mmCIF file of C-alpha atoms in Angstrom:
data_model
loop_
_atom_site.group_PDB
_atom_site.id
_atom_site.type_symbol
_atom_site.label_atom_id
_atom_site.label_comp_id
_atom_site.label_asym_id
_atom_site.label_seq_id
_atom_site.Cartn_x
_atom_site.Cartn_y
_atom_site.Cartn_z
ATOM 1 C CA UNK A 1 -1.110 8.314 62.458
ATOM 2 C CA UNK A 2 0.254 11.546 60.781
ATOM 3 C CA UNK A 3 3.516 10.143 60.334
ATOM 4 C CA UNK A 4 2.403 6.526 59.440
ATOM 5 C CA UNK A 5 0.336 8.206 56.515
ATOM 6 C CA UNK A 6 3.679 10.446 55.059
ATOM 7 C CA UNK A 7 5.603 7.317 55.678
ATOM 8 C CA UNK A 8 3.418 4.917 53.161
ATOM 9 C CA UNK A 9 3.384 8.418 50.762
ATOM 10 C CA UNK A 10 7.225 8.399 50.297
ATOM 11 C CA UNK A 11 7.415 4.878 50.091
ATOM 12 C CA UNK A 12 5.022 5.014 46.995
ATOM 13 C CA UNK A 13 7.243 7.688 45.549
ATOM 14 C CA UNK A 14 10.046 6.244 45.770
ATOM 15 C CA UNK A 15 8.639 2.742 44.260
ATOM 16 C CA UNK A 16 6.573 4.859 41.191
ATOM 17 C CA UNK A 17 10.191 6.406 40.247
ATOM 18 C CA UNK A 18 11.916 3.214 40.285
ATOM 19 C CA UNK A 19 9.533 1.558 37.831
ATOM 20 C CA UNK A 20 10.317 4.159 35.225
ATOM 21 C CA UNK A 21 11.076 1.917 32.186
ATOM 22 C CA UNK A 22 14.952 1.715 31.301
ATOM 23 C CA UNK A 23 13.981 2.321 27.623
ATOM 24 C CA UNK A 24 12.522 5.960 28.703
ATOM 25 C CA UNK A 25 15.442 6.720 30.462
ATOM 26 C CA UNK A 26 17.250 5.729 27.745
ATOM 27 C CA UNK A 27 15.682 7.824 25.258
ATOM 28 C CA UNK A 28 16.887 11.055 27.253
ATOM 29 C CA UNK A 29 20.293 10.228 28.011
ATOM 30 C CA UNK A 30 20.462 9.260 23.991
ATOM 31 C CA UNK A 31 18.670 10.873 21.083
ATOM 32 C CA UNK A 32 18.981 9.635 17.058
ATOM 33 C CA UNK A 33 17.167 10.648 14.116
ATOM 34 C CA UNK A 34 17.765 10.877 10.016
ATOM 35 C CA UNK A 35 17.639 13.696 8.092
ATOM 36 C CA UNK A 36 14.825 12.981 5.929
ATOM 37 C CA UNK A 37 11.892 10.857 6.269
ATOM 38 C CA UNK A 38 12.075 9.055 2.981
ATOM 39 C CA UNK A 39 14.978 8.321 0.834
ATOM 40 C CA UNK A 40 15.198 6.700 -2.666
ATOM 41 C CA UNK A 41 18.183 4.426 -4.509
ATOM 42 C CA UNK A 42 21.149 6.626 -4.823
ATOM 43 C CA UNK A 43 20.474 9.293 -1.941
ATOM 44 C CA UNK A 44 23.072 10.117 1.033
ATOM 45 C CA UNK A 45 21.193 9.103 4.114
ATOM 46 C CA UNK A 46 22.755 11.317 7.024
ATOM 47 C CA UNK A 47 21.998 10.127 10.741
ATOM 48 C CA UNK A 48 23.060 12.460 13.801
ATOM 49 C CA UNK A 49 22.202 12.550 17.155
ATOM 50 C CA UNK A 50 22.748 13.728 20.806
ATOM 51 C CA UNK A 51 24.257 12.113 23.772
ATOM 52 C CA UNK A 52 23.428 14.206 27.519
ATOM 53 C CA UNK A 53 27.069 13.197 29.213
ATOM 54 C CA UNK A 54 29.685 11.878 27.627
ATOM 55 C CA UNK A 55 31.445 9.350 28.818
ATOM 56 C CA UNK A 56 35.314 9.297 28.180
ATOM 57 C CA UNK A 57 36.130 7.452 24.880
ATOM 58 C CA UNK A 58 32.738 5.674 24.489
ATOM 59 C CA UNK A 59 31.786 5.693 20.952
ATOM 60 C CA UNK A 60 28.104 5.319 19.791
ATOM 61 C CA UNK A 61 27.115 1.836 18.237
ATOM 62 C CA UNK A 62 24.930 2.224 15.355
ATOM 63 C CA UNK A 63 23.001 -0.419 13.522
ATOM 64 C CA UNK A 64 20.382 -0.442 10.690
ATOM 65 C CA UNK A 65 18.284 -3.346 10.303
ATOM 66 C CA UNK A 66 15.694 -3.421 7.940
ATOM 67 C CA UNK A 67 12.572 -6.254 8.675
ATOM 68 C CA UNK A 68 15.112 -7.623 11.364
ATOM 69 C CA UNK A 69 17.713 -8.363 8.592
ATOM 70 C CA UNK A 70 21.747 -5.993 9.798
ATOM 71 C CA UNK A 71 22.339 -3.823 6.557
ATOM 72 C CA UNK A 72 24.836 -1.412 8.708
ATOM 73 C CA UNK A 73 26.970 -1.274 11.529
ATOM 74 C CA UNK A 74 29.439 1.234 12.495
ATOM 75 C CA UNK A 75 31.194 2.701 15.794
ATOM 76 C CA UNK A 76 30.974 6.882 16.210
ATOM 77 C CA UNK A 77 33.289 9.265 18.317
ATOM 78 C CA UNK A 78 31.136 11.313 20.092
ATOM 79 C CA UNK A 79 32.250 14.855 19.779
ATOM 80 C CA UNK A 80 32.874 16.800 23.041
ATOM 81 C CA UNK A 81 29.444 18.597 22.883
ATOM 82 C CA UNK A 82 27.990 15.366 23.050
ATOM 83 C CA UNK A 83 26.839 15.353 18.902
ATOM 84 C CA UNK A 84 27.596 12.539 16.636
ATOM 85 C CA UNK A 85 27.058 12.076 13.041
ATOM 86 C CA UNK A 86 27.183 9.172 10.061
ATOM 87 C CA UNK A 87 26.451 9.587 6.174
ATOM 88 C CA UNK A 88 25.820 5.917 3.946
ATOM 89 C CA UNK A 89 25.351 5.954 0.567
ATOM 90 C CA UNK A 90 22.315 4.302 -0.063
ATOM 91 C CA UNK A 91 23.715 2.027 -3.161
ATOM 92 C CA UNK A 92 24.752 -1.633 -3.649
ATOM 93 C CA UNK A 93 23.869 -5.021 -3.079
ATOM 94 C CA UNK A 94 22.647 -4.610 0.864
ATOM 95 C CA UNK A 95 20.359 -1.880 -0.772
ATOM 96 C CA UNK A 96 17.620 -3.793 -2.966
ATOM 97 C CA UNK A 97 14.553 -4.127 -0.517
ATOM 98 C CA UNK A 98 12.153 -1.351 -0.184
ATOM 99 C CA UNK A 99 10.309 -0.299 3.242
ATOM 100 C CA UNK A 100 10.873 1.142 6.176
ATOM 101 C CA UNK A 101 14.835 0.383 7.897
ATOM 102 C CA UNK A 102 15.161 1.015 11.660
ATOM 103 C CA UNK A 103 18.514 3.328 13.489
ATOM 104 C CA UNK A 104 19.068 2.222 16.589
ATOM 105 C CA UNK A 105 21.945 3.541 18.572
ATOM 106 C CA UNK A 106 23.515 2.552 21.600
ATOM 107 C CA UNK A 107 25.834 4.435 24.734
ATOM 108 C CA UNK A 108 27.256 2.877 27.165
ATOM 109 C CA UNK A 109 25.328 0.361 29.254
ATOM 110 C CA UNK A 110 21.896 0.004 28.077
ATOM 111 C CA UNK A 111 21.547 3.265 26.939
ATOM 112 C CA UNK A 112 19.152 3.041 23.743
ATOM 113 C CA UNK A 113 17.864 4.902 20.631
ATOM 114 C CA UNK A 114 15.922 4.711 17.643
ATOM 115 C CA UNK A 115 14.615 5.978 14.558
ATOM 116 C CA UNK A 116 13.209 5.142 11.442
ATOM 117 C CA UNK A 117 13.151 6.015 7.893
ATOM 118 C CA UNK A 118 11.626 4.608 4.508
ATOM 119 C CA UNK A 119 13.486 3.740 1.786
ATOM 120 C CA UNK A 120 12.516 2.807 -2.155
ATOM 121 C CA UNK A 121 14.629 1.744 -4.802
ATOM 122 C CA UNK A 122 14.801 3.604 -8.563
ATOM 123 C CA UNK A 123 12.671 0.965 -10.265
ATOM 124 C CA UNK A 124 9.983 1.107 -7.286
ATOM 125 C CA UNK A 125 9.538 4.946 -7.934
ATOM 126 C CA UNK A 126 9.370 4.503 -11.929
ATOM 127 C CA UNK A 127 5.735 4.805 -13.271
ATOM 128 C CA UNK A 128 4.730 2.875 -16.056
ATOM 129 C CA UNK A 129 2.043 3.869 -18.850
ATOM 130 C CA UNK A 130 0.402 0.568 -20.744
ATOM 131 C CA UNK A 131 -2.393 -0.911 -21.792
ATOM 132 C CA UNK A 132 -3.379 -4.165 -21.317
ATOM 133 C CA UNK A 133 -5.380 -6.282 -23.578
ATOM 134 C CA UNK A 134 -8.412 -8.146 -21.428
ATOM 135 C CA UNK A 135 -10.201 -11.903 -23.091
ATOM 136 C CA UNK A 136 -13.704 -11.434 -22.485
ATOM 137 C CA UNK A 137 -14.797 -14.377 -23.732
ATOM 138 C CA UNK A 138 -17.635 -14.611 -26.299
ATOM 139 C CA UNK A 139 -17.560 -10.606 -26.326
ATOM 140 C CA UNK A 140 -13.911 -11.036 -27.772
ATOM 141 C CA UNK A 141 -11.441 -8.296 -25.732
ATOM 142 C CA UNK A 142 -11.238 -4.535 -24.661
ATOM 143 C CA UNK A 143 -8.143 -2.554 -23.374
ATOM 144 C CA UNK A 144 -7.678 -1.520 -20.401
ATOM 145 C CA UNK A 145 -5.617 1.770 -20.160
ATOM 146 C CA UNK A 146 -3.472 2.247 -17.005
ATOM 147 C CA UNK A 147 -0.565 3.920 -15.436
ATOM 148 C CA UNK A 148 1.431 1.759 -11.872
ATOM 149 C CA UNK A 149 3.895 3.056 -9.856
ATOM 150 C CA UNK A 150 5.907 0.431 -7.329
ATOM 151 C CA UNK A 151 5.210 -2.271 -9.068
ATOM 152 C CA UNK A 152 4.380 -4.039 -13.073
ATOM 153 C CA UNK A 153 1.440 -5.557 -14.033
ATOM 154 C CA UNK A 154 1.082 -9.425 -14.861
ATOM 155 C CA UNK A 155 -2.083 -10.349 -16.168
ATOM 156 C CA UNK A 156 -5.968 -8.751 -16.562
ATOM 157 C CA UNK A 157 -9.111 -11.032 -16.437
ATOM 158 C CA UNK A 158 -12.890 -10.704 -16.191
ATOM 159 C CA UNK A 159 -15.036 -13.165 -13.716
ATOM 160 C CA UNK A 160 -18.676 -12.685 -14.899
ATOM 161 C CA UNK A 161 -19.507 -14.597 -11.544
ATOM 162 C CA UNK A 162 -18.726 -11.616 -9.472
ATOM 163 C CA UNK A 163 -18.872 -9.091 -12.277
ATOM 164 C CA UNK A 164 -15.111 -8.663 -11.682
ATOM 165 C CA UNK A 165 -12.257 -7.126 -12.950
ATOM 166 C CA UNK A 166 -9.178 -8.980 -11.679
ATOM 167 C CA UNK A 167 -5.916 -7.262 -11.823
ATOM 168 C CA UNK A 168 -2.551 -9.163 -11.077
ATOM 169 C CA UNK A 169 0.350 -6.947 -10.162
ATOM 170 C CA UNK A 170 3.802 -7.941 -8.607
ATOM 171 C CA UNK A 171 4.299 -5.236 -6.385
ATOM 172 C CA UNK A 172 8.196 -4.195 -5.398
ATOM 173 C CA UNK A 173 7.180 -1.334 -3.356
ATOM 174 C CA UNK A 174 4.318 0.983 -1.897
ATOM 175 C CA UNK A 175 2.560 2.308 -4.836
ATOM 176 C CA UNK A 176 -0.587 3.184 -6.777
ATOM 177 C CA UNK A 177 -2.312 1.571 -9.591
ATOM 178 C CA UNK A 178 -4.593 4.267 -12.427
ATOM 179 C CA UNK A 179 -7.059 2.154 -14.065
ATOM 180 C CA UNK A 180 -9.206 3.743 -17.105
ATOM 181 C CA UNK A 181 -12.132 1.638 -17.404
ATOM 182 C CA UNK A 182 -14.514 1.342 -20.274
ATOM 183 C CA UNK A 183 -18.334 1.442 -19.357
ATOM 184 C CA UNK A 184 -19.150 -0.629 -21.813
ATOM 185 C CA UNK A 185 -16.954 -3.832 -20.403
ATOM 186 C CA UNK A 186 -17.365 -3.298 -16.512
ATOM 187 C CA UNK A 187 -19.074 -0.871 -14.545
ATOM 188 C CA UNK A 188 -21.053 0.042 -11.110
ATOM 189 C CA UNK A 189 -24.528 1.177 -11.619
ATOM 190 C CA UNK A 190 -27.534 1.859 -9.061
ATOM 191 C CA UNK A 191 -29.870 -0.237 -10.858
ATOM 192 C CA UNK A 192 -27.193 -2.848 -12.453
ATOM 193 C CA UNK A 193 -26.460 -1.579 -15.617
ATOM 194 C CA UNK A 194 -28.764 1.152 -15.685
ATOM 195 C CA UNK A 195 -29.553 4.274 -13.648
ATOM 196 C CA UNK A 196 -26.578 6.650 -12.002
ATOM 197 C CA UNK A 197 -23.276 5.548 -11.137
ATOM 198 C CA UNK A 198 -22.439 3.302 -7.909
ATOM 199 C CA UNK A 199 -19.567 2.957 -6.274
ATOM 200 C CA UNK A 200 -17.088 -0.229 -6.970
ATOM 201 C CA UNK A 201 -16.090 -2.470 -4.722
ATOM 202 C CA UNK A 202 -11.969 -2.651 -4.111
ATOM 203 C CA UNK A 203 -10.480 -5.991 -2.887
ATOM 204 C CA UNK A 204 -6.843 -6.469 -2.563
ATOM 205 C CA UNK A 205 -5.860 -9.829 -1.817
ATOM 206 C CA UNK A 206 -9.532 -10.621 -0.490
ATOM 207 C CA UNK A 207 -9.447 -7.555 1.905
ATOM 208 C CA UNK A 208 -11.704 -4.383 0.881
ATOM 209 C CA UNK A 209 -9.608 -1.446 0.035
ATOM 210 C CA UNK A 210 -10.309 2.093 -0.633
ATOM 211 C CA UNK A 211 -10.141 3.928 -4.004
ATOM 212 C CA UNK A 212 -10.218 7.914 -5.879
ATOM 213 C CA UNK A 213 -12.041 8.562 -9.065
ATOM 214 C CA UNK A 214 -11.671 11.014 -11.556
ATOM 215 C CA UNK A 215 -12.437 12.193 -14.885
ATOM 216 C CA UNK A 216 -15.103 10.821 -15.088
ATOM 217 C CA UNK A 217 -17.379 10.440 -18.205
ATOM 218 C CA UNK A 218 -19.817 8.739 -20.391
ATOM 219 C CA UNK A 219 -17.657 6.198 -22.114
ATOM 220 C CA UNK A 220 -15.324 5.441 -18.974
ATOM 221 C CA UNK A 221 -14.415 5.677 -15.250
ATOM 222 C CA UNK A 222 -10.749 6.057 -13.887
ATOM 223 C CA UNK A 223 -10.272 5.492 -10.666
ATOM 224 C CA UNK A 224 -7.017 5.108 -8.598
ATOM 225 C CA UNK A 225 -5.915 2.843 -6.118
ATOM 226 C CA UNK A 226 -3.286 2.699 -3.483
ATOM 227 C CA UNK A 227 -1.504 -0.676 -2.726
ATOM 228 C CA UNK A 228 1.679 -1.986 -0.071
ATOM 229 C CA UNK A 229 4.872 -4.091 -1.221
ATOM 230 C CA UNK A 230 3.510 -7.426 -1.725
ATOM 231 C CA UNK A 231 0.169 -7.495 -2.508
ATOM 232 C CA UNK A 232 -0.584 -9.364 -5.396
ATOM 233 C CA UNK A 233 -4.199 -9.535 -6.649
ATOM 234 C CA UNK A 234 -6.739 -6.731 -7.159
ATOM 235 C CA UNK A 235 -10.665 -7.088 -7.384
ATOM 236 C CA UNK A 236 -12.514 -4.266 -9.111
ATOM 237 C CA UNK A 237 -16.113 -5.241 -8.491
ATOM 238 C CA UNK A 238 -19.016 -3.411 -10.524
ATOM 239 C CA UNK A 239 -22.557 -4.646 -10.911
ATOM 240 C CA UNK A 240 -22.411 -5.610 -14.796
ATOM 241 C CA UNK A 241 -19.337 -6.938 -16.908
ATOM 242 C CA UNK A 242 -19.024 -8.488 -20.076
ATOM 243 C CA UNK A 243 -19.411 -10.887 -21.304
ATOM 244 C CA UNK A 244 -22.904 -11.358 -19.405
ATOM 245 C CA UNK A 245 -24.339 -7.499 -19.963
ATOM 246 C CA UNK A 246 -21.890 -6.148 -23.156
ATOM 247 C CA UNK A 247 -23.485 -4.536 -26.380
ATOM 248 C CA UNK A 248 -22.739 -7.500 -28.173
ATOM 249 C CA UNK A 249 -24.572 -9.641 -25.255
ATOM 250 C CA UNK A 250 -27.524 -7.301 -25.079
ATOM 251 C CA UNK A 251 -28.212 -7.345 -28.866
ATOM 252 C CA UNK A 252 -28.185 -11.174 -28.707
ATOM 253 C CA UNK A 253 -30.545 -11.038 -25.979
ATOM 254 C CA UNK A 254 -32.719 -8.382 -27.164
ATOM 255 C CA UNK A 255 -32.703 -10.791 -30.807
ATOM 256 C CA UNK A 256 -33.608 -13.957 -28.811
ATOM 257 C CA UNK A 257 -36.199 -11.991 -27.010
ATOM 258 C CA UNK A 258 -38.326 -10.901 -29.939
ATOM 259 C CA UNK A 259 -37.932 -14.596 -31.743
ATOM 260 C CA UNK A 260 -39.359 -15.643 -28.744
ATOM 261 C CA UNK A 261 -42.147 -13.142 -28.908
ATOM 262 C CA UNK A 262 -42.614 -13.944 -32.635
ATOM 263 C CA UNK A 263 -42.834 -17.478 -32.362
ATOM 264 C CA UNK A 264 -45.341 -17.186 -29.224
ATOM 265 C CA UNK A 265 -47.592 -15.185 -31.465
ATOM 266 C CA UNK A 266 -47.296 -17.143 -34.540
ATOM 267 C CA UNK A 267 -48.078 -20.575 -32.514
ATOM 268 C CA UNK A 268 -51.158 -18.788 -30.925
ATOM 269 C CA UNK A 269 -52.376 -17.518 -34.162
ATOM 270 C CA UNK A 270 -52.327 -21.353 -34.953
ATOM 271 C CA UNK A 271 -54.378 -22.219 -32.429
ATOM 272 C CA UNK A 272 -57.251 -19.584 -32.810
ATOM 273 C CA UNK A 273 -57.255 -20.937 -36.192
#
């Protein structure tokens, strides 16, 4: 029974080792990596790694795709201490998309490697300082001040339906967008437009987003927001937005009101009469 037992024991052994996944194995016979993390337009992007045992003449195949597209391809001598190394100058045509581009090296038979890096061009790192003239409607416009990095801005608009702020960017890269916004046109209040100050709510392309704030005061609110390579439209909800709640709005309301009150009085005066 003993032996029956430390028989079935090996046998598992031996069949857990052998299920070891090839890409694992891999991974230690081969090693890759770049330099830096993130490069920008113009950079020298330096890849080296490590094979364990060198095999003759072999070289290293490297590749670098970038969202499954080749941008590189080159064959490396492996130096006798089992190193290799490859600089590209990260300029030109094949060098025009931002994101993150994937090493992967290869040894031998099915050895395997990879890496990865990001990568943004000159114009995607650029930050831009406008402002941007908004319609509201009956309440005429108001500027918008803001500064965008990865990306330009194409168009501002108010929905009064969802006391909105709509922002339309064309994003190149991963960026941020600093918008300084005046109280007076949108804002997020406890009590709607009254009371202490409530948090807005961040949409970007219909899916709720984080955001920063800072200096902060009475006549605005500028808050920051961080966005990906692609997205398009931004929603900066508040609870009151011209041109439904703006000083122009309120002082039409409040006029309306007392007419109303005035004529209500004068027509019951009538009456008692």
């Amino acid at each position: 029974m003993l032996v029956r037992n430390l028989l079935v024991a090996i046998i598992i052994g031996v069949f857990a080792f052998s299920v070891i996944p090839a890409f694992a194995q891999s991974q230690s016979l081969l090693s890759v990596s770049s330099s830096k993390s993130i490069y920008t337009e113009g950079e020298t992007i330096v890849i080296s790694g490590t094979v364990t045992t060198v095999i003759g003449e072999t070289p290293v195949t490297l590749q670098l795709f970038h969202q499954g597209n080749l941008v590189e391809v080159a064959q490396l001598n492996v130096a006798n201490d089992g190193t290799f190394t490859k600089t590209i100058l990260a300029q030109g045509p094949l060098w025009k998309n931002n994101g993150e581009y994937t090493v992967r090296a290869s040894y031998g038979q099915g050895v395997v490697a990879e890496a990865t890096f990001e990568f943004a061009t000159k114009q995607a790192m650029v930050e831009t300082t406008d402002r941007f003239e908004v319609d509201a409607g009956t309440s005429g416009t108001f500027d918008v001040e803001y500064s965008i990095k990865g990306g330009t801005v194409k168009n501002m608009l108010i929905d009064p339906d969802i006391y909105a702020l709509i922002t339309v960017i064309d994003s190149t890269a991963d960026g941020a967008i600093t918008l300084k916004l005046p109280r007076e046109s949108i804002d997020a209040k406890v009590n709607i437009c009254n009371g202490s100050d409530d948090v807005f709510i961040i949409l970007i392309d219909g899916v709720e987003v984080t955001y920063s704030e800072k200096d902060t005061n009475s006549a605005s609110r500028t808050i920051t927001i961080n966005f990906e390579e692609g997205d398009s439209d931004i929603e900066i909800i508040g609870t009151c937005v011209v041109p439904e709640f703006g000083a122009i709005a309120a002082l039409i309301l409040a006029v309306a009101i007392i007419s109303i009150i005035a004529v209500t009085s004068k027509n019951s005066l009538r009456m008692r009469i």
